[in-house]
PDB file of C-alpha atoms in Angstrom:
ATOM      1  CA  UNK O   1       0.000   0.000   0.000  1.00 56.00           C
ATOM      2  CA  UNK O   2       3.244   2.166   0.196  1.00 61.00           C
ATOM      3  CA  UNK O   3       3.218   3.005   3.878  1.00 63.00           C
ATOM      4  CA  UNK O   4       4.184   0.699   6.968  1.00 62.00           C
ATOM      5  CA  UNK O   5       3.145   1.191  10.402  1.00 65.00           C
ATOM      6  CA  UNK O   6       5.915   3.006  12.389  1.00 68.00           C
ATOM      7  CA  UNK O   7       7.363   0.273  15.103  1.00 65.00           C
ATOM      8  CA  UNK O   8       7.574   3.099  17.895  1.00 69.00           C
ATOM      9  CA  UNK O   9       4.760   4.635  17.331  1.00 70.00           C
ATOM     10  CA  UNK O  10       1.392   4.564  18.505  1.00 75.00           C
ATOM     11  CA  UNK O  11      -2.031   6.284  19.695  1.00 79.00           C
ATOM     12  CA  UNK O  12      -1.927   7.499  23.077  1.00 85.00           C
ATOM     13  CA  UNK O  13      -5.005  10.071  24.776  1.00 88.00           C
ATOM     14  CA  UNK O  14      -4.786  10.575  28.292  1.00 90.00           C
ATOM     15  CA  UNK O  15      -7.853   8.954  30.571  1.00 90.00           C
ATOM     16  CA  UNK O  16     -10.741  11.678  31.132  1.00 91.00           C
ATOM     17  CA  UNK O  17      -9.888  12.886  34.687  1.00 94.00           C
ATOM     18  CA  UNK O  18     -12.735  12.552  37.160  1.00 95.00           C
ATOM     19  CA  UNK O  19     -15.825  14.882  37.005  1.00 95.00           C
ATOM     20  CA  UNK O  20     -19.071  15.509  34.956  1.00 96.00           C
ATOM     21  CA  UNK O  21     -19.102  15.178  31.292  1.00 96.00           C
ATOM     22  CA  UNK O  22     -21.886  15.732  27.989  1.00 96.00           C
ATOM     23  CA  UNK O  23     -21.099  13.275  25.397  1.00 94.00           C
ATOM     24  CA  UNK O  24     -22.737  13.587  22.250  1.00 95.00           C
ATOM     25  CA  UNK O  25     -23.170  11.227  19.039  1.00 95.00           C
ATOM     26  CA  UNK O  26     -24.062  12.700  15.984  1.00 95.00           C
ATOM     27  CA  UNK O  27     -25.383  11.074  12.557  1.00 94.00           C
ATOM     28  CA  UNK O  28     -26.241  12.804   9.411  1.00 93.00           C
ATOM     29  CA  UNK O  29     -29.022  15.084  11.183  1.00 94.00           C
ATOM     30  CA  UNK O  30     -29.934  13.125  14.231  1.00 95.00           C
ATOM     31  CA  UNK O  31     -27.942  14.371  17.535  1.00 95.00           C
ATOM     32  CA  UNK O  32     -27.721  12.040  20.521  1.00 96.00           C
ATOM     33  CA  UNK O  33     -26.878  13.728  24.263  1.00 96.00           C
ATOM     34  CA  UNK O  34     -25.782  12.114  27.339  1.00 96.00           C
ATOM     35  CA  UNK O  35     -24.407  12.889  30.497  1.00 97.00           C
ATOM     36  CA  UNK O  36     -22.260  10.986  32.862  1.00 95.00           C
ATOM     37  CA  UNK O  37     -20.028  11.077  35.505  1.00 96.00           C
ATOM     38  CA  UNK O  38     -16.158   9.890  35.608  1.00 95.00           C
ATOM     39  CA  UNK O  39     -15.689   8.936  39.384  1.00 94.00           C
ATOM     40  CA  UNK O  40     -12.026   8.350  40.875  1.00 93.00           C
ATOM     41  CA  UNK O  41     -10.822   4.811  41.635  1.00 93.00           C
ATOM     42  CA  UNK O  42     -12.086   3.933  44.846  1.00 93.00           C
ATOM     43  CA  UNK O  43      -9.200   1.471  45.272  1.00 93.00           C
ATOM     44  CA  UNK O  44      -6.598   4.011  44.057  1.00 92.00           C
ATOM     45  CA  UNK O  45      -4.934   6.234  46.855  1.00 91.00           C
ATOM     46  CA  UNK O  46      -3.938   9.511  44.660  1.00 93.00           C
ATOM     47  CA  UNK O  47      -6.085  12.721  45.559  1.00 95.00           C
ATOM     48  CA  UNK O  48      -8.541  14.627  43.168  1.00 95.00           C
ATOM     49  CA  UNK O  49      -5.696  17.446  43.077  1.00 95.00           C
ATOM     50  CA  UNK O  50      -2.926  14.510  42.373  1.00 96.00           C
ATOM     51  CA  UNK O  51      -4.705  13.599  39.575  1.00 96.00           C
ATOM     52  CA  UNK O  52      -5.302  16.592  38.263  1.00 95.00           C
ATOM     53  CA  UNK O  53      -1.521  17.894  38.181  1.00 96.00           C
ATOM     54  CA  UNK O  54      -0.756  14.383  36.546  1.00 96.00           C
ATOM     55  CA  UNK O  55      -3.330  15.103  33.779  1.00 96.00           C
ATOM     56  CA  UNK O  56      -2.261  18.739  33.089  1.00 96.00           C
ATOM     57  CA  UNK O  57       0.936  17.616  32.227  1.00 97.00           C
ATOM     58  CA  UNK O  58       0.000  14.575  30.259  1.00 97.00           C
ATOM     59  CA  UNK O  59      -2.412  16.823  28.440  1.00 96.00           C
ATOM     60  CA  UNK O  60       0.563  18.819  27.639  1.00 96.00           C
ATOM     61  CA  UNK O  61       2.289  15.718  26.551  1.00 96.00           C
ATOM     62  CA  UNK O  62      -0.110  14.998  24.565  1.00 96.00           C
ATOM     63  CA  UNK O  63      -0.278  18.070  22.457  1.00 96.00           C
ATOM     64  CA  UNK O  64       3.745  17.948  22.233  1.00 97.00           C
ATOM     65  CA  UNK O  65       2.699  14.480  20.650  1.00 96.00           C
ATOM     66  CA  UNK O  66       0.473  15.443  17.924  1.00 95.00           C
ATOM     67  CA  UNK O  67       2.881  18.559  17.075  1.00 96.00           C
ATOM     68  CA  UNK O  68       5.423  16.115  16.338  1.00 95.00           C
ATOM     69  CA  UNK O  69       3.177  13.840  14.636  1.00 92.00           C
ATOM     70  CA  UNK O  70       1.928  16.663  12.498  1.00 94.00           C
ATOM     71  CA  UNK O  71       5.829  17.666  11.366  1.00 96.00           C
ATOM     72  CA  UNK O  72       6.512  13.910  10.535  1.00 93.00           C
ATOM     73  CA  UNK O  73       3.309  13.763   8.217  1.00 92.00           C
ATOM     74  CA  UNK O  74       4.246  16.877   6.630  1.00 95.00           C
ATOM     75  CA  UNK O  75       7.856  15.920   5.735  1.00 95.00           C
ATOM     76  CA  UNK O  76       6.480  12.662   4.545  1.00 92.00           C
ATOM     77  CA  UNK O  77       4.504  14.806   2.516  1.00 93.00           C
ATOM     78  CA  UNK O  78       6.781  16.138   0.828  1.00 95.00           C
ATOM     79  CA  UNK O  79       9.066  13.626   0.633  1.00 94.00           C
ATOM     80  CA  UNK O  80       6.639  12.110  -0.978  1.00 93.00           C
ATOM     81  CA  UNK O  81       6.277  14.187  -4.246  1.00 94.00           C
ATOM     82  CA  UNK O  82      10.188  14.892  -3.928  1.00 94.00           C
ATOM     83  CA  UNK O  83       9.980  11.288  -5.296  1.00 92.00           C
ATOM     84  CA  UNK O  84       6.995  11.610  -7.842  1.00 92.00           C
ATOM     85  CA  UNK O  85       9.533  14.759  -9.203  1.00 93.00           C
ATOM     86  CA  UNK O  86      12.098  12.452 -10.611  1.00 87.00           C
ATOM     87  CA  UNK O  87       9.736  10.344 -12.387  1.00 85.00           C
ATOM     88  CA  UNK O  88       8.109  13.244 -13.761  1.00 85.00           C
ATOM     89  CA  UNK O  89      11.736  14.858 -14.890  1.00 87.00           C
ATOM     90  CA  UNK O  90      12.409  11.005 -16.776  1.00 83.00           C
ATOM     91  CA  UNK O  91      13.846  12.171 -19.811  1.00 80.00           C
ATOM     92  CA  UNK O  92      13.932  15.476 -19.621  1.00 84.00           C
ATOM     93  CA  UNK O  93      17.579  17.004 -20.883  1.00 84.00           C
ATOM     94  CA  UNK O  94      17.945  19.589 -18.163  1.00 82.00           C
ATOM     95  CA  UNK O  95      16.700  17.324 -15.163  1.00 89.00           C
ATOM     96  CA  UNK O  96      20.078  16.306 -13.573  1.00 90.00           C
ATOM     97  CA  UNK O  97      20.319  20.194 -11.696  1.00 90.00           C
ATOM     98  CA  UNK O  98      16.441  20.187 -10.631  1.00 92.00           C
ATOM     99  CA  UNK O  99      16.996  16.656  -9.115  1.00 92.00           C
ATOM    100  CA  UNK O 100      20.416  17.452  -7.122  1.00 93.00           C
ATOM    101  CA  UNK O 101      18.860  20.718  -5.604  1.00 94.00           C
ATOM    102  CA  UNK O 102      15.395  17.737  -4.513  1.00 95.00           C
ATOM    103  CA  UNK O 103      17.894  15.033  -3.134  1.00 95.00           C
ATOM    104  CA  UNK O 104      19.419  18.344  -0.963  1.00 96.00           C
ATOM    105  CA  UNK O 105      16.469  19.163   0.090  1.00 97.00           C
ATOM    106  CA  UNK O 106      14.974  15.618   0.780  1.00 96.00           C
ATOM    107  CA  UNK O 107      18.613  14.973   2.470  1.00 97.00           C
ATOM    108  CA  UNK O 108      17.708  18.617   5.057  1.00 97.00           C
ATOM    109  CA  UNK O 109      14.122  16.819   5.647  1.00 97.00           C
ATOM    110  CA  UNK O 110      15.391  13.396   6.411  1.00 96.00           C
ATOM    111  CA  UNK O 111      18.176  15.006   9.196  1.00 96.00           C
ATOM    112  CA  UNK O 112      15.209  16.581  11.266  1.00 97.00           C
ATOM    113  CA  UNK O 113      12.730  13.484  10.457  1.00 94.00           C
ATOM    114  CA  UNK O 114      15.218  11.537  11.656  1.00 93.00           C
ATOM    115  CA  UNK O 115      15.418  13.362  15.554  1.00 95.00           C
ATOM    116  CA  UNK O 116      11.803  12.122  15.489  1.00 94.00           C
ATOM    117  CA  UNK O 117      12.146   8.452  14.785  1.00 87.00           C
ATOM    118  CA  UNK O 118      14.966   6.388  13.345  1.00 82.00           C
ATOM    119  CA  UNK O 119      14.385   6.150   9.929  1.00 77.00           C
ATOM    120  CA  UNK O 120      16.262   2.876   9.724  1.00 75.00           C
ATOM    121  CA  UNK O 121      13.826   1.352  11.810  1.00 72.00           C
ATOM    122  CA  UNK O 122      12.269  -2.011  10.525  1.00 68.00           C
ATOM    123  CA  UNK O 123       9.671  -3.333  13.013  1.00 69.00           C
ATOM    124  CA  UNK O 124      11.886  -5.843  13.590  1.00 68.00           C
ATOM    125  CA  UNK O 125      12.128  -7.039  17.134  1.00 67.00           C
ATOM    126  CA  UNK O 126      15.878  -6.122  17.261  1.00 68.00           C
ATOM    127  CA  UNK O 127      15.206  -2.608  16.206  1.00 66.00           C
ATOM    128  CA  UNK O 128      15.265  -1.565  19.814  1.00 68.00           C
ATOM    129  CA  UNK O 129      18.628  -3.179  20.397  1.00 69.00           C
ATOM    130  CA  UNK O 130      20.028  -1.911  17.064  1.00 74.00           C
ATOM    131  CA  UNK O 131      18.951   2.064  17.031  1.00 72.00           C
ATOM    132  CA  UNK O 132      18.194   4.554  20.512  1.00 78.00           C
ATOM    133  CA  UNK O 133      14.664   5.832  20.930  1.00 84.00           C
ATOM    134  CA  UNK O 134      14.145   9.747  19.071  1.00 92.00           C
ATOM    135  CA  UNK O 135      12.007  12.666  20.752  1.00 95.00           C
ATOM    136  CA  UNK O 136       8.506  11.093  19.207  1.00 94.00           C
ATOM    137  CA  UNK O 137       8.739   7.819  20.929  1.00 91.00           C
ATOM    138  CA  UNK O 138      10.819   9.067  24.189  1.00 94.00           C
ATOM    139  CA  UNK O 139       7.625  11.586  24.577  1.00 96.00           C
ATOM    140  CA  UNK O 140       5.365   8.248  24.074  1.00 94.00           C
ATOM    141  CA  UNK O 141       7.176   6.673  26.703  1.00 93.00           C
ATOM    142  CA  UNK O 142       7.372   9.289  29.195  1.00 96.00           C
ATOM    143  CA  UNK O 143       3.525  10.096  28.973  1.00 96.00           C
ATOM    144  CA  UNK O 144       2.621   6.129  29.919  1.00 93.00           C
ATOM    145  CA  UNK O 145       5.093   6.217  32.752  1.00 94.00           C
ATOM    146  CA  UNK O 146       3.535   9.448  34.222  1.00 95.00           C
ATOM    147  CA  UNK O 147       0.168   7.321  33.531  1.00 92.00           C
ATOM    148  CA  UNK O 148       0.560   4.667  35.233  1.00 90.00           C
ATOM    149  CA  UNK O 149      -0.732   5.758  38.789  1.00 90.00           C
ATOM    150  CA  UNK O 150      -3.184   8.284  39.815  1.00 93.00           C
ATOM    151  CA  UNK O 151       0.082  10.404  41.513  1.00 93.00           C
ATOM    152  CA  UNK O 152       1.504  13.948  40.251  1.00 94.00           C
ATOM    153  CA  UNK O 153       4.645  13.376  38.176  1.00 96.00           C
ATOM    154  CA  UNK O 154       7.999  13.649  40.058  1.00 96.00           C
ATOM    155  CA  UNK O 155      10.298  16.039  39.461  1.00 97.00           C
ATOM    156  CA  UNK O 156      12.806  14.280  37.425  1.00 97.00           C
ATOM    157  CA  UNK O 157       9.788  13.366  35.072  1.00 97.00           C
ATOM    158  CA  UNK O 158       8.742  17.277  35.100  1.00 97.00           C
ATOM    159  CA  UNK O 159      12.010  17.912  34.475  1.00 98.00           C
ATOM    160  CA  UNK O 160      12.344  15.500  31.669  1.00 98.00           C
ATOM    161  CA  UNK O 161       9.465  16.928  29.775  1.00 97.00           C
ATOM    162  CA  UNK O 162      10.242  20.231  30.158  1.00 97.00           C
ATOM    163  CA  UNK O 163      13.902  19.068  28.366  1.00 98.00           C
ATOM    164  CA  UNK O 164      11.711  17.137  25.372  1.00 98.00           C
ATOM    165  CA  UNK O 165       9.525  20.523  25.072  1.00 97.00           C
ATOM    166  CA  UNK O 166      12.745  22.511  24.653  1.00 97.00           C
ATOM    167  CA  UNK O 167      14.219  19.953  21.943  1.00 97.00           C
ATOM    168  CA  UNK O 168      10.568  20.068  20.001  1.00 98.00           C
ATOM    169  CA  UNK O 169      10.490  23.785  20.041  1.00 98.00           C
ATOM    170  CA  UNK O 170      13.983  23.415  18.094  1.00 98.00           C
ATOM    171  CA  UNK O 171      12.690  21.171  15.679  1.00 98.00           C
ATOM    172  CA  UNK O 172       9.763  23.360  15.350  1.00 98.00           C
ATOM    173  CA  UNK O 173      12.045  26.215  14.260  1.00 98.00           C
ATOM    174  CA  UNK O 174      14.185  24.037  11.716  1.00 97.00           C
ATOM    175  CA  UNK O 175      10.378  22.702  10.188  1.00 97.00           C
ATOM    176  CA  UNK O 176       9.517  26.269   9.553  1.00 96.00           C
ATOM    177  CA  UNK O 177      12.931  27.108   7.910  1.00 97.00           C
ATOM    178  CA  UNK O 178      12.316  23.605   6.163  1.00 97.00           C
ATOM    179  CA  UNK O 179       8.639  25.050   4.750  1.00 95.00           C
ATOM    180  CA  UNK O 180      10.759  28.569   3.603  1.00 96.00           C
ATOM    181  CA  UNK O 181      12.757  25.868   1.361  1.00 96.00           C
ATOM    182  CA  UNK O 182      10.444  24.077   0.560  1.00 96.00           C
ATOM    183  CA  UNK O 183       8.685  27.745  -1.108  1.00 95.00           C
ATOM    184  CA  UNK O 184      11.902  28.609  -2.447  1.00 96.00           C
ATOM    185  CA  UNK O 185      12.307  25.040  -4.560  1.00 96.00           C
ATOM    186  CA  UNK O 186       9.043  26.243  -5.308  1.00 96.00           C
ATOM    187  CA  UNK O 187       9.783  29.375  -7.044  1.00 95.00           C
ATOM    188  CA  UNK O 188      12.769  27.278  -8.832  1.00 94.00           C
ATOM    189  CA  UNK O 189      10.640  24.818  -9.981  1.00 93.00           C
ATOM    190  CA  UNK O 190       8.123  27.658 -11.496  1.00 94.00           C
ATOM    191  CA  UNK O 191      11.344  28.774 -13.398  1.00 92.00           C
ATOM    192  CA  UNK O 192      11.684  25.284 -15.057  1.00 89.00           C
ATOM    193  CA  UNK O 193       7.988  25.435 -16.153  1.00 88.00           C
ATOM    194  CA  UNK O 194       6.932  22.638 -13.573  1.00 90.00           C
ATOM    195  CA  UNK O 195       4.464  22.682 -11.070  1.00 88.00           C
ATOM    196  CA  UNK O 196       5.840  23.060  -7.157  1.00 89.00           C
ATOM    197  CA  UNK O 197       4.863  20.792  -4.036  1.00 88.00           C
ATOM    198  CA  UNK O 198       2.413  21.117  -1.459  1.00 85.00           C
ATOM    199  CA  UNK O 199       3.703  21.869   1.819  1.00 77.00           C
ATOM    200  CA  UNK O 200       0.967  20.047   3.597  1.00 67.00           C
ATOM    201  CA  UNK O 201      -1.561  17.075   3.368  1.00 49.00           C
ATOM    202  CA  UNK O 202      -4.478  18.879   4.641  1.00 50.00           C
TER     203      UNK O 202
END
């Protein structure tokens, strides 16, 4: 199908915290409403406010997640029709410059799609032993150790994510100066008479 599932990777939502919620079910026109209530563990020993401070933060996780997510789907993106380019330069006399100045640029995406995941990764069971864990699955991990109790994170694990934050906001940076290349291959690309790539999926 052209894709494979990535071996690190995989859904995570933090549980609803407890308290009173509206859930709703919509289909074509007809709207279904119902409230309940999400009551703590009565075996569990953590505190409303304990479990609270642990969700904050794993909310926070979790939106660090999907940032990272959506960078990795847009460099895939664009990867993506990097790769259609060459087929549709086959044959054309002047196509050896256009491709060198897409492998560069493929070659800048791959170095920050790399501190995400390793992109040598197989889903084979040694993967783990072969190649170290990137920011996207480190995150993944951190989130269902924080998860695992109804307790506030510790410090070092506060700490930790406030270190993985730091490194995405980097990456974030180098994605935007990625999308300015991107626009400027772009404007090449017009130059040669062929149409440019779409920085995004969506």
């Amino acid at each position: 199908k052209g894709w494979r599932p990535l071996s690190e990777g995989r859904r995570y939502a933090p549980l609803a915290p407890p308290g009173n919620y509206t859930v709703k079910l919509q289909l074509g026109d007809l709207e279904l409403e119902q409230r309940l209530q999400v009551v703590k563990d009565p075996n569990s020993s953590g505190t409303l406010d304990d479990i609270a401070a642990q969700t904050k933060v794993l909310l926070d996780l979790h939106s660090a997640i999907k940032r990272s997510v959506e960078m990795i789907e847009g460099i895939e993106w664009i990867r993506r029709q990097l790769l259609d380019l060459r087929e549709v330069l086959e044959g054309r006399p002047d196509s050896e410059g256009i491709i060198e100045r897409a492998r560069k640029l493929d070659d800048d995406l791959q170095e920050l799609e790399n501190e995400f995941f390793d992109l040598r990764l197989t889903n084979a069971r040694q993967d783990s032993l072969w190649w170290g864990r990137k920011l996207y699955s480190k995150m993944l991990s951190l989130a269902g150790y924080i998860d695992q109790l109804d307790a506030p994170p510790t410090n070092q694990q506060l700490e930790v994510c406030r270190l993985y934050k730091s490194r995405l906001a980097d990456h974030e940076v180098r994605y935007g100066e990625l999308q300015r290349d991107v626009g400027e291959f772009n404007t090449y690309l017009a130059e040669q008479g062929i149409g440019g790539i779409v920085a995004s999926s969506k």
